[in-house]
Amino acid sequence: MMKMLPPLLYAYISVLRKQQKTIDYAQYGLKSPWLIGLIETFSEAFNLCLLISFFPLLILMVLIMTDDLGGNPIEAFHLHTGIWTLRFLCITLLVTPIQVMTKWRGMAHFRQLFGLMTFFYAAVHVYGYLAIDQAWVWSSIFRDISETTYIWWGLFCFFVLALLALTSSKPAKKAMGKSWKKLHRWIYPASVAAVLHYLLQLKGNLADPLLYGLLITFLLLFRVLVWLKDRKVTRLMIPKRPPVEEEKVPVEETH
Amino acid sequence: MLIKTNTGLRSSEVTDEVIFQERRDSLRLIGGIMALGVAGVAKGGTVDQAASMARQDALAASNERLTREQDIAHYNNYYEFSFYKAPPSELAQAMQVEPWVLEVGGLVENPLTLSIDDLLRLFPPEEQIRRIRCVEGWSGVVPWLGFPLFHLLKKASPLSFGKFVKFTSVMQPETMPNQRDQKMLPWPYVEGLRLDEAMHPLAMLAVGMYGKKLLNQNGAPIRLVIPWKYGFKSIKAIVKIEVTDSLPLTSWNQVAPKDYGFYANVNPEVPHPRWSQATERPLGSAFYSPRRKTELFNGYAEEVAHLYAGMDLRQLF
């Protein structure tokens, strides 16, 4: 299964799985404990991912400060935050397939990290709409939402992401038991809604949303395939028995 | 001047440095247009000053700010070149706009074939500040240089059974990537008006903006400006104007008739099937500034509403 993965992905996963080794920093002439601490922190894949996840926000900040968002900066803000929400959503949905294909366990905290980053960018996106664009004019906001159907899909996606973010912690997972998995499966319809939200606002240029639509389709198809396979295996494991005739229970007549 | 006269704008707000600079530019602009061959307006500084004073007055009397030229020049819907807003400003530089021939024909007594120089000689352009509102929900205030369309139509003299005017944009697949690849719309781009709409004094043919020749990405060398309709009606790079007796099949209407009607009058009460048209985002506006309330006929109701008397604007959108 591993050999099916592109070499770069393989290398990256190998790094993720590697045990931390103690490195003799003095050998490289490094003495500052602060610098060593920094290297130690970000040589851990999780921390590095956390750091990199904020780059799109940083880029946006720079574009805002240098007035480089073009003729319609508010629209550019919406696009930037919206697209990065979709990208993080795809990355989040990619964690489980990687886990299944490599048969490695213990990547749940990466899935949680990227899931929370998805919610983070979605929240910035929603803030951009309410504050930066609509300037909190509620009458305008209500009318706009009531007449703008593509916002409904976005709102649905945002509420699902918010619920999942709220219940993403380990204690919440424990407390919710079986219903946690059920709830977090709502990410599938939410990801379809996110693509629709992107697709339906455009006049004709559909290439970009269709690309994300294709990506999400593959990611969801993977789950369907796994589900089908599991079902087959389960059926094979259960020994076939002749159907047991149900005992007839006399029904008491009630008057 | 016909920008709306809703007051609420202090004159200090419009007489800022930028506008003042644009006034200076507008002096130069008229010089530029004269260099194009307009002998008729050559009355020296007085005409130039009159034009810039007129702009000043028009802005002072309204609560409008002129959209920055750089925004109008780098945020373009020009689907022949690209489906994104920024690329046309570069891609359109490859376009061939000289020489250019504009044909006026169809149901007219005097079919015309005119070069841009002919047009400028016959119809000296004047500066008109007009609001533009895109169906996508953004807007601008642009100082166009142009002349009323009816001047040209009168010269061609439409026949009595002419009812509509059809406009055809240039076909230049060698410079226009999406024409070459036959993407999205049937090319060339076609727009249309009812004849009485086309004869309205607000219907303009523009050859310049911000005191200069039109930039390629903004529709050079000649484009339509119909300020009370959504921007896609204001067809760019026109090569043919025909008077017809039947409703012209226009590009967007042909591709998505439920989304884009033939009339496409700006109307906050008639939402697009997928989004609201109640408000708009002026180009270049700062973060946290409220959206602008869209006006019926983009603020030109007083001038054009009579064209649609008795018409159900929800049905004929």
Coordinates of C-alpha atoms in Angstrom, one line a residue:
Chain A
M1 CA 0.0 0.0 0.0
M2 CA 2.8 2.4 0.9
K3 CA 4.4 2.0 -2.5
M4 CA 1.4 3.5 -4.1
L5 CA 2.0 6.8 -2.5
P6 CA 4.1 9.5 -4.2
P7 CA 7.7 9.5 -3.0
L8 CA 7.4 13.0 -1.4
L9 CA 4.4 12.0 0.7
Y10 CA 6.2 8.8 1.6
A11 CA 9.2 10.7 2.8
Y12 CA 7.0 13.1 4.8
I13 CA 5.1 10.4 6.5
S14 CA 8.4 8.7 7.4
V15 CA 9.5 11.9 9.1
L16 CA 6.2 12.0 11.0
R17 CA 6.7 8.5 12.2
K18 CA 10.4 8.8 13.2
Q19 CA 11.2 8.8 16.9
Q20 CA 12.8 12.0 18.1
K21 CA 16.5 11.5 18.4
T22 CA 18.7 13.6 20.7
I23 CA 20.9 15.7 18.6
D24 CA 24.3 17.1 19.8
Y25 CA 23.7 20.7 19.0
A26 CA 27.1 21.8 20.2
Q27 CA 28.5 19.9 17.2
Y28 CA 26.9 22.4 15.0
G29 CA 28.1 25.3 17.1
L30 CA 24.6 25.9 18.5
K31 CA 24.7 27.0 22.2
S32 CA 21.8 29.3 22.7
P33 CA 19.1 27.4 24.6
W34 CA 16.5 29.6 23.1
L35 CA 17.5 28.7 19.5
I36 CA 17.9 25.1 20.4
G37 CA 14.4 25.1 22.0
L38 CA 13.0 26.7 18.8
I39 CA 14.6 24.0 16.6
E40 CA 13.5 21.2 18.9
T41 CA 9.9 22.6 18.9
F42 CA 9.6 22.9 15.2
S43 CA 11.5 19.7 14.3
E44 CA 8.4 18.1 15.7
A45 CA 6.0 17.6 12.8
F46 CA 2.9 18.6 14.7
N47 CA 4.4 21.9 15.8
L48 CA 5.7 22.6 12.3
C49 CA 2.2 22.0 10.8
L50 CA 0.7 24.3 13.4
L51 CA 3.2 27.0 12.4
I52 CA 2.7 26.6 8.7
S53 CA -1.0 26.6 9.1
F54 CA -0.8 30.3 10.0
F55 CA 1.1 31.3 6.8
P56 CA -2.0 32.0 4.7
L57 CA -3.1 34.4 7.4
L58 CA 0.3 36.0 7.4
I59 CA 0.3 36.4 3.7
L60 CA -3.2 38.0 3.9
M61 CA -1.9 40.5 6.5
V62 CA 1.0 41.5 4.3
L63 CA -1.3 41.9 1.3
I64 CA -3.6 44.1 3.4
M65 CA -0.7 46.2 4.8
T66 CA 0.9 46.7 1.4
D67 CA -2.5 47.5 -0.2
D68 CA -2.0 44.7 -2.7
L69 CA -5.5 43.2 -2.7
G70 CA -6.5 44.8 -6.0
G71 CA -9.5 46.9 -7.0
N72 CA -11.9 45.2 -4.7
P73 CA -9.9 44.4 -1.6
I74 CA -12.9 43.2 0.4
E75 CA -13.9 40.7 -2.2
A76 CA -10.2 39.6 -2.3
F77 CA -10.3 39.0 1.5
H78 CA -13.4 36.8 1.1
L79 CA -11.8 34.8 -1.7
H80 CA -8.5 34.3 0.2
T81 CA -10.1 33.2 3.5
G82 CA -12.7 31.1 1.7
I83 CA -10.3 29.2 -0.5
W84 CA -8.0 28.5 2.4
T85 CA -10.9 27.1 4.4
L86 CA -11.6 24.7 1.5
R87 CA -7.9 23.8 1.3
F88 CA -7.7 23.0 5.0
L89 CA -10.9 21.0 4.7
C90 CA -9.3 18.9 2.0
I91 CA -6.1 18.4 4.1
T92 CA -8.3 17.4 7.1
L93 CA -10.2 14.9 4.9
L94 CA -6.9 13.5 3.6
V95 CA -5.6 12.4 7.1
T96 CA -7.9 9.4 7.4
P97 CA -7.1 8.0 3.9
I98 CA -3.4 8.3 4.6
Q99 CA -3.9 6.5 7.9
V100 CA -5.8 3.7 6.3
M101 CA -3.5 3.3 3.3
T102 CA -0.4 3.2 5.5
K103 CA -2.1 1.2 8.3
W104 CA -0.5 3.7 10.7
R105 CA -2.4 4.8 13.7
G106 CA -2.1 7.8 15.9
M107 CA -2.6 10.6 13.4
A108 CA -5.8 11.8 15.0
H109 CA -4.1 14.8 16.5
F110 CA -3.1 15.9 13.0
R111 CA -6.7 15.6 11.9
Q112 CA -7.8 17.6 14.9
L113 CA -5.2 20.3 14.1
F114 CA -6.2 20.7 10.5
G115 CA -9.9 20.5 11.4
L116 CA -9.5 23.3 13.8
M117 CA -7.5 25.3 11.3
T118 CA -10.4 24.8 8.8
F119 CA -12.8 26.2 11.4
F120 CA -10.3 29.1 12.1
Y121 CA -10.2 30.2 8.5
A122 CA -14.0 29.8 8.1
A123 CA -14.4 32.0 11.2
V124 CA -12.1 34.7 9.7
H125 CA -14.2 34.4 6.5
V126 CA -17.5 34.9 8.3
Y127 CA -16.0 37.8 10.3
G128 CA -14.9 39.3 7.0
Y129 CA -18.5 39.1 5.7
L130 CA -20.2 40.5 8.9
A131 CA -17.6 43.1 9.9
I132 CA -15.4 44.1 7.0
D133 CA -18.0 43.9 4.3
Q134 CA -21.4 44.5 6.0
A135 CA -20.0 46.7 8.8
W136 CA -22.4 45.0 11.2
V137 CA -25.5 46.6 9.6
W138 CA -27.9 43.9 10.6
S139 CA -30.8 45.0 8.4
S140 CA -28.5 44.7 5.3
I141 CA -27.1 41.4 6.5
F142 CA -30.5 39.8 7.0
R143 CA -31.8 40.9 3.6
D144 CA -28.6 39.9 1.9
I145 CA -28.6 36.4 3.5
S146 CA -32.3 35.9 2.7
E147 CA -31.9 36.7 -1.0
T148 CA -28.5 35.2 -1.5
T149 CA -28.9 31.4 -1.8
Y150 CA -25.2 30.5 -2.0
I151 CA -24.7 32.0 1.5
W152 CA -27.0 29.4 2.9
W153 CA -24.6 26.6 2.0
G154 CA -21.8 28.5 3.5
L155 CA -23.7 29.1 6.7
F156 CA -24.6 25.4 6.9
C157 CA -20.9 24.5 6.5
F158 CA -19.9 27.0 9.1
F159 CA -22.3 25.7 11.8
V160 CA -21.2 22.2 11.3
L161 CA -17.5 23.3 11.5
A162 CA -18.3 25.2 14.7
L163 CA -20.0 22.2 16.3
L164 CA -17.1 19.9 15.4
A165 CA -14.6 22.5 16.7
L166 CA -16.5 22.7 20.0
T167 CA -16.5 18.9 20.4
S168 CA -13.0 18.3 19.1
S169 CA -11.2 18.0 22.4
K170 CA -10.3 14.6 23.9
P171 CA -12.5 15.0 27.0
A172 CA -15.4 15.9 24.7
K173 CA -14.7 12.8 22.6
K174 CA -14.7 10.6 25.6
A175 CA -17.8 12.1 27.1
M176 CA -19.7 11.7 23.8
G177 CA -18.8 8.1 23.3
K178 CA -20.4 6.6 20.1
S179 CA -22.3 9.7 19.2
W180 CA -19.0 11.6 18.6
K181 CA -18.2 9.7 15.5
K182 CA -21.8 10.2 14.3
L183 CA -21.6 13.9 14.8
H184 CA -18.2 14.2 13.2
R185 CA -19.5 12.5 10.0
W186 CA -21.4 15.7 9.4
I187 CA -18.1 17.0 7.9
Y188 CA -19.0 15.0 4.7
P189 CA -22.2 17.0 3.8
A190 CA -20.5 20.1 5.1
S191 CA -17.6 19.7 2.6
V192 CA -20.1 19.3 -0.2
A193 CA -21.9 22.4 1.0
A194 CA -18.6 24.3 1.0
V195 CA -18.0 23.5 -2.7
L196 CA -21.6 24.5 -3.6
H197 CA -21.1 27.8 -1.7
Y198 CA -18.1 28.5 -3.9
L199 CA -19.7 27.2 -7.1
L200 CA -23.0 29.0 -6.9
Q201 CA -21.7 32.6 -6.5
L202 CA -19.9 32.7 -9.8
K203 CA -21.1 34.0 -13.1
G204 CA -19.5 31.5 -15.3
N205 CA -15.9 30.8 -14.2
L206 CA -16.4 27.4 -12.7
A207 CA -12.9 25.8 -13.1
D208 CA -11.8 26.6 -9.5
P209 CA -14.8 25.3 -7.6
L210 CA -15.0 22.3 -9.8
L211 CA -11.4 21.4 -9.0
Y212 CA -12.2 21.5 -5.3
G213 CA -15.4 19.5 -6.0
L214 CA -13.3 16.8 -7.7
L215 CA -10.9 16.7 -4.8
I216 CA -13.7 16.4 -2.2
T217 CA -15.4 13.7 -4.4
F218 CA -12.2 11.6 -4.4
L219 CA -11.8 12.0 -0.6
L220 CA -15.4 11.0 0.0
L221 CA -15.3 8.2 -2.5
F222 CA -12.4 6.7 -0.5
R223 CA -14.7 6.5 2.5
V224 CA -17.4 4.8 0.5
L225 CA -14.9 2.2 -0.8
V226 CA -13.6 1.5 2.7
W227 CA -17.2 1.2 3.9
L228 CA -18.1 -1.2 1.1
K229 CA -15.0 -3.3 1.8
D230 CA -15.6 -3.4 5.5
R231 CA -19.2 -4.5 5.0
K232 CA -18.0 -7.3 2.8
V233 CA -15.5 -8.5 5.3
T234 CA -18.0 -8.3 8.1
R235 CA -20.4 -10.4 6.1
L236 CA -17.7 -13.0 5.5
M237 CA -16.9 -13.2 9.2
I238 CA -20.4 -13.8 10.3
P239 CA -21.2 -17.5 9.8
K240 CA -24.3 -18.1 7.7
R241 CA -27.2 -19.5 9.6
P242 CA -30.6 -20.5 8.5
P243 CA -33.1 -17.8 9.3
V244 CA -34.6 -18.5 12.7
E245 CA -38.3 -18.5 12.8
E246 CA -39.7 -16.0 15.1
E247 CA -41.8 -17.3 17.9
K248 CA -45.3 -16.2 17.7
V249 CA -46.2 -14.3 20.8
P250 CA -49.9 -14.3 21.4
V251 CA -51.2 -10.8 21.3
E252 CA -53.3 -9.8 24.2
E253 CA -56.4 -8.3 23.3
T254 CA -57.1 -5.1 24.9
H255 CA -60.4 -3.4 25.1
Chain B
M1 CA -24.8 66.5 -14.8
L2 CA -26.4 63.2 -14.1
I3 CA -25.0 61.7 -11.1
K4 CA -27.5 61.5 -8.4
T5 CA -28.0 64.5 -6.3
N6 CA -28.4 62.8 -2.9
T7 CA -26.5 65.2 -0.7
G8 CA -24.7 64.3 2.4
L9 CA -21.2 64.7 1.1
R10 CA -19.2 67.6 2.3
S11 CA -17.4 69.3 -0.6
S12 CA -14.2 69.0 1.3
E13 CA -14.5 65.2 0.8
V14 CA -14.5 65.4 -3.0
T15 CA -12.0 68.3 -3.4
D16 CA -9.3 66.2 -1.9
E17 CA -5.8 65.9 -3.4
V18 CA -6.7 63.0 -5.6
I19 CA -9.7 64.7 -7.2
F20 CA -7.7 67.8 -7.6
Q21 CA -5.0 65.8 -9.4
E22 CA -7.7 64.3 -11.6
R23 CA -8.9 67.8 -12.5
R24 CA -5.4 68.6 -13.6
D25 CA -5.4 65.3 -15.6
S26 CA -8.7 66.2 -17.1
L27 CA -7.2 69.3 -18.6
R28 CA -4.6 67.2 -20.2
L29 CA -7.1 64.7 -21.3
I30 CA -9.0 67.0 -23.5
G31 CA -5.7 68.0 -25.0
G32 CA -5.2 64.3 -25.7
I33 CA -8.6 63.9 -27.3
M34 CA -7.9 66.9 -29.5
A35 CA -4.7 65.3 -30.6
L36 CA -6.9 62.5 -31.8
G37 CA -8.3 64.8 -34.4
V38 CA -11.0 66.7 -32.8
A39 CA -10.8 70.1 -34.3
G40 CA -14.3 71.1 -33.3
V41 CA -13.7 71.4 -29.6
A42 CA -10.5 73.3 -30.0
K43 CA -11.4 76.5 -28.3
G44 CA -8.4 76.4 -26.0
G45 CA -8.3 76.5 -22.3
T46 CA -11.9 77.6 -21.7
V47 CA -13.4 74.3 -22.9
D48 CA -10.9 72.3 -20.8
Q49 CA -11.6 74.4 -17.8
A50 CA -15.4 74.1 -18.3
A51 CA -15.1 70.3 -18.5
S52 CA -13.1 70.1 -15.3
M53 CA -15.4 72.6 -13.5
A54 CA -18.3 70.5 -14.6
R55 CA -16.8 67.4 -13.1
Q56 CA -16.1 69.3 -10.0
D57 CA -19.7 70.5 -9.7
A58 CA -21.2 67.2 -10.5
L59 CA -19.2 65.5 -7.8
A60 CA -19.8 68.2 -5.3
A61 CA -23.6 68.0 -5.9
S62 CA -23.7 64.3 -5.3
N63 CA -22.4 62.0 -2.5
E64 CA -20.1 60.3 -4.9
R65 CA -16.4 59.8 -5.0
L66 CA -14.7 59.1 -8.3
T67 CA -13.4 55.6 -8.4
R68 CA -9.6 55.5 -8.6
E69 CA -8.4 55.1 -12.2
Q70 CA -6.1 52.3 -11.2
D71 CA -9.0 50.3 -9.8
I72 CA -11.1 50.8 -13.0
A73 CA -8.1 49.9 -15.1
H74 CA -7.1 46.7 -13.1
Y75 CA -10.4 45.1 -12.2
N76 CA -12.1 44.1 -15.4
N77 CA -14.7 41.7 -16.6
Y78 CA -13.4 41.0 -20.1
Y79 CA -14.2 37.3 -20.6
E80 CA -12.6 37.3 -24.1
F81 CA -9.2 37.5 -22.2
S82 CA -9.8 35.9 -18.8
F83 CA -12.5 34.9 -16.3
Y84 CA -10.5 36.6 -13.6
K85 CA -10.5 40.4 -12.9
A86 CA -6.8 41.2 -12.9
P87 CA -5.4 39.5 -16.0
P88 CA -7.2 41.5 -18.7
S89 CA -5.1 44.6 -17.9
E90 CA -2.1 42.7 -19.1
L91 CA -3.5 40.4 -21.7
A92 CA -5.5 43.1 -23.5
Q93 CA -2.2 44.9 -24.4
A94 CA -1.9 42.4 -27.3
M95 CA -5.2 43.5 -28.8
Q96 CA -5.3 45.2 -32.2
V97 CA -7.2 48.5 -31.9
E98 CA -5.7 50.3 -34.9
P99 CA -7.0 50.6 -37.5
W100 CA -10.6 50.2 -36.4
V101 CA -13.8 50.3 -38.4
L102 CA -17.2 50.7 -36.9
E103 CA -20.1 49.7 -39.1
V104 CA -23.6 51.1 -38.6
G105 CA -26.2 49.2 -40.6
G106 CA -29.2 47.0 -40.6
L107 CA -32.6 48.8 -40.9
V108 CA -31.2 52.3 -41.6
E109 CA -31.4 54.7 -44.4
N110 CA -27.7 55.6 -44.4
P111 CA -25.5 52.7 -43.5
L112 CA -22.2 54.1 -42.2
T113 CA -18.6 52.8 -42.1
L114 CA -16.5 55.0 -39.8
S115 CA -13.0 55.1 -38.4
I116 CA -12.4 56.3 -34.9
D117 CA -11.1 59.5 -36.3
D118 CA -14.3 60.0 -38.3
L119 CA -16.3 59.4 -35.1
L120 CA -14.3 61.9 -33.1
R121 CA -14.6 64.5 -35.9
L122 CA -18.4 64.0 -36.2
F123 CA -19.2 63.7 -32.5
P124 CA -16.8 65.6 -30.3
P125 CA -16.5 63.7 -27.0
E126 CA -17.5 65.3 -23.8
E127 CA -16.7 64.2 -20.2
Q128 CA -19.7 62.5 -18.5
I129 CA -19.4 61.1 -15.0
R130 CA -21.5 58.0 -14.7
R131 CA -22.1 55.4 -12.2
I132 CA -21.5 51.8 -13.2
R133 CA -23.0 48.8 -11.4
C134 CA -22.0 45.3 -12.2
V135 CA -24.5 42.4 -11.9
E136 CA -21.9 40.7 -9.6
G137 CA -22.5 43.4 -6.9
W138 CA -19.6 45.9 -7.3
S139 CA -19.8 49.5 -8.6
G140 CA -17.9 52.5 -9.6
V141 CA -18.1 56.2 -10.6
V142 CA -16.2 56.8 -13.8
P143 CA -15.5 60.0 -15.8
W144 CA -16.2 58.8 -19.4
L145 CA -15.4 60.7 -22.5
G146 CA -17.9 60.1 -25.2
F147 CA -21.0 61.2 -27.1
P148 CA -24.7 60.2 -27.0
L149 CA -25.5 57.1 -29.0
F150 CA -28.5 58.8 -30.6
H151 CA -26.3 61.3 -32.4
L152 CA -24.8 58.4 -34.4
L153 CA -28.1 56.6 -34.8
K154 CA -29.8 59.8 -36.1
K155 CA -27.0 60.1 -38.7
A156 CA -27.7 56.6 -39.9
S157 CA -31.4 57.3 -39.6
P158 CA -33.3 54.1 -38.5
L159 CA -36.2 53.0 -40.7
S160 CA -39.7 53.2 -39.2
F161 CA -39.9 49.4 -38.6
G162 CA -36.6 49.3 -36.8
K163 CA -37.4 48.3 -33.1
F164 CA -34.1 47.2 -31.6
V165 CA -30.4 47.9 -31.8
K166 CA -27.9 45.1 -31.9
F167 CA -24.2 45.6 -30.9
T168 CA -21.4 43.2 -31.8
S169 CA -18.0 43.2 -30.2
V170 CA -14.8 42.4 -32.0
M171 CA -13.8 38.9 -33.0
Q172 CA -10.0 38.6 -32.5
P173 CA -9.2 35.0 -31.6
E174 CA -5.5 35.6 -32.3
T175 CA -5.3 38.0 -29.3
M176 CA -8.2 36.8 -27.2
P177 CA -7.5 33.5 -25.6
N178 CA -11.1 32.5 -24.6
Q179 CA -12.3 33.3 -28.2
R180 CA -9.5 31.1 -29.5
D181 CA -10.5 28.3 -27.2
Q182 CA -14.2 28.9 -27.6
K183 CA -14.8 29.1 -23.9
M184 CA -17.9 29.9 -22.0
L185 CA -19.8 32.3 -24.3
P186 CA -20.6 32.1 -28.0
W187 CA -18.2 34.6 -29.5
P188 CA -18.3 37.4 -30.6
Y189 CA -20.1 39.0 -27.7
V190 CA -23.4 40.5 -28.6
E191 CA -25.6 43.0 -26.7
G192 CA -28.8 44.8 -27.5
L193 CA -31.2 47.6 -26.6
R194 CA -34.7 48.6 -27.5
L195 CA -34.5 51.4 -30.0
D196 CA -36.1 53.9 -27.6
E197 CA -33.5 52.9 -25.0
A198 CA -30.7 53.4 -27.5
M199 CA -32.1 56.9 -28.4
H200 CA -32.1 58.0 -24.7
P201 CA -29.6 60.8 -24.2
L202 CA -28.0 58.9 -21.3
A203 CA -27.0 56.0 -23.6
M204 CA -23.4 56.8 -24.5
L205 CA -20.6 55.6 -26.8
A206 CA -17.4 56.2 -24.9
V207 CA -13.9 56.6 -26.4
G208 CA -12.1 57.7 -23.3
M209 CA -12.0 57.8 -19.5
Y210 CA -10.2 59.8 -16.9
G211 CA -9.3 62.3 -19.6
K212 CA -7.4 59.8 -21.8
K213 CA -8.1 57.4 -24.6
L214 CA -9.9 54.2 -23.4
L215 CA -7.5 51.5 -22.2
N216 CA -7.7 48.2 -24.1
Q217 CA -9.0 46.4 -21.0
N218 CA -11.7 49.0 -20.6
G219 CA -13.2 48.5 -24.1
A220 CA -10.9 50.5 -26.5
P221 CA -11.4 51.9 -28.9
I222 CA -15.1 52.4 -28.5
R223 CA -17.6 51.0 -26.0
L224 CA -21.2 51.4 -24.9
V225 CA -22.0 53.0 -21.5
I226 CA -25.6 52.4 -20.3
P227 CA -25.4 53.6 -16.8
W228 CA -28.9 52.5 -15.6
K229 CA -28.3 48.8 -16.6
Y230 CA -25.9 46.2 -15.3
G231 CA -22.4 46.5 -16.6
F232 CA -22.6 43.5 -19.0
K233 CA -24.9 45.6 -21.2
S234 CA -22.2 48.1 -21.8
I235 CA -20.4 46.1 -24.5
K236 CA -16.7 46.8 -25.2
A237 CA -14.8 47.1 -28.4
I238 CA -17.8 47.5 -30.7
V239 CA -17.4 46.8 -34.5
K240 CA -21.0 46.7 -35.6
I241 CA -24.2 48.5 -34.7
E242 CA -27.3 47.2 -36.4
V243 CA -30.9 48.3 -36.2
T244 CA -33.2 45.3 -36.2
D245 CA -36.9 44.6 -36.2
S246 CA -36.7 41.6 -33.7
L247 CA -35.2 41.3 -30.3
P248 CA -31.5 40.5 -30.6
L249 CA -30.2 37.4 -29.0
T250 CA -27.7 38.7 -26.5
S251 CA -24.8 36.7 -25.2
W252 CA -25.5 36.3 -21.5
N253 CA -29.2 36.1 -22.1
Q254 CA -28.6 33.2 -24.5
V255 CA -26.3 31.3 -22.1
A256 CA -28.3 31.8 -18.9
P257 CA -31.7 33.4 -19.6
K258 CA -33.0 32.9 -16.0
D259 CA -30.0 34.7 -14.6
Y260 CA -29.5 37.5 -17.1
G261 CA -32.5 39.2 -18.7
F262 CA -32.5 41.2 -21.9
Y263 CA -33.3 44.4 -20.0
A264 CA -30.9 44.0 -17.1
N265 CA -32.0 47.2 -15.5
V266 CA -30.4 47.8 -12.2
N267 CA -33.1 47.0 -9.6
P268 CA -32.5 46.3 -5.9
E269 CA -35.9 44.7 -5.6
V270 CA -35.2 42.0 -8.2
P271 CA -32.5 39.7 -6.9
H272 CA -30.4 37.6 -9.1
P273 CA -31.6 33.9 -8.7
R274 CA -28.5 33.2 -6.6
W275 CA -27.7 36.5 -4.9
S276 CA -29.2 39.8 -3.6
Q277 CA -29.0 43.0 -5.6
A278 CA -30.0 45.2 -2.7
T279 CA -26.5 46.5 -2.0
E280 CA -23.3 47.0 -3.8
R281 CA -19.6 47.3 -3.0
P282 CA -17.9 50.3 -4.5
L283 CA -14.5 49.5 -5.9
G284 CA -11.6 50.5 -3.8
S285 CA -13.7 50.9 -0.7
A286 CA -12.0 50.5 2.7
F287 CA -12.5 47.6 5.1
Y288 CA -15.4 48.1 7.5
S289 CA -17.1 50.6 5.3
P290 CA -20.8 49.7 4.9
R291 CA -22.1 48.6 1.5
R292 CA -23.8 51.1 -0.7
K293 CA -27.6 50.8 -1.1
T294 CA -28.3 50.0 -4.8
E295 CA -30.8 52.4 -6.4
L296 CA -33.5 51.7 -8.9
F297 CA -32.1 52.2 -12.4
N298 CA -28.7 52.8 -10.7
G299 CA -29.9 56.2 -9.6
Y300 CA -31.1 57.4 -13.0
A301 CA -34.8 56.6 -12.4
E302 CA -35.8 60.2 -12.9
E303 CA -34.3 60.2 -16.4
V304 CA -35.2 56.7 -17.7
A305 CA -38.1 55.3 -15.7
H306 CA -40.6 56.5 -18.3
L307 CA -39.1 54.1 -20.8
Y308 CA -40.5 51.2 -18.7
A309 CA -43.9 52.7 -17.7
G310 CA -46.5 49.9 -17.3
M311 CA -43.8 47.2 -17.5
D312 CA -43.5 44.5 -14.8
L313 CA -39.9 44.9 -13.9
R314 CA -39.9 41.6 -12.1
Q315 CA -41.1 39.7 -15.2
L316 CA -39.0 41.7 -17.7
F317 CA -35.8 41.9 -15.6

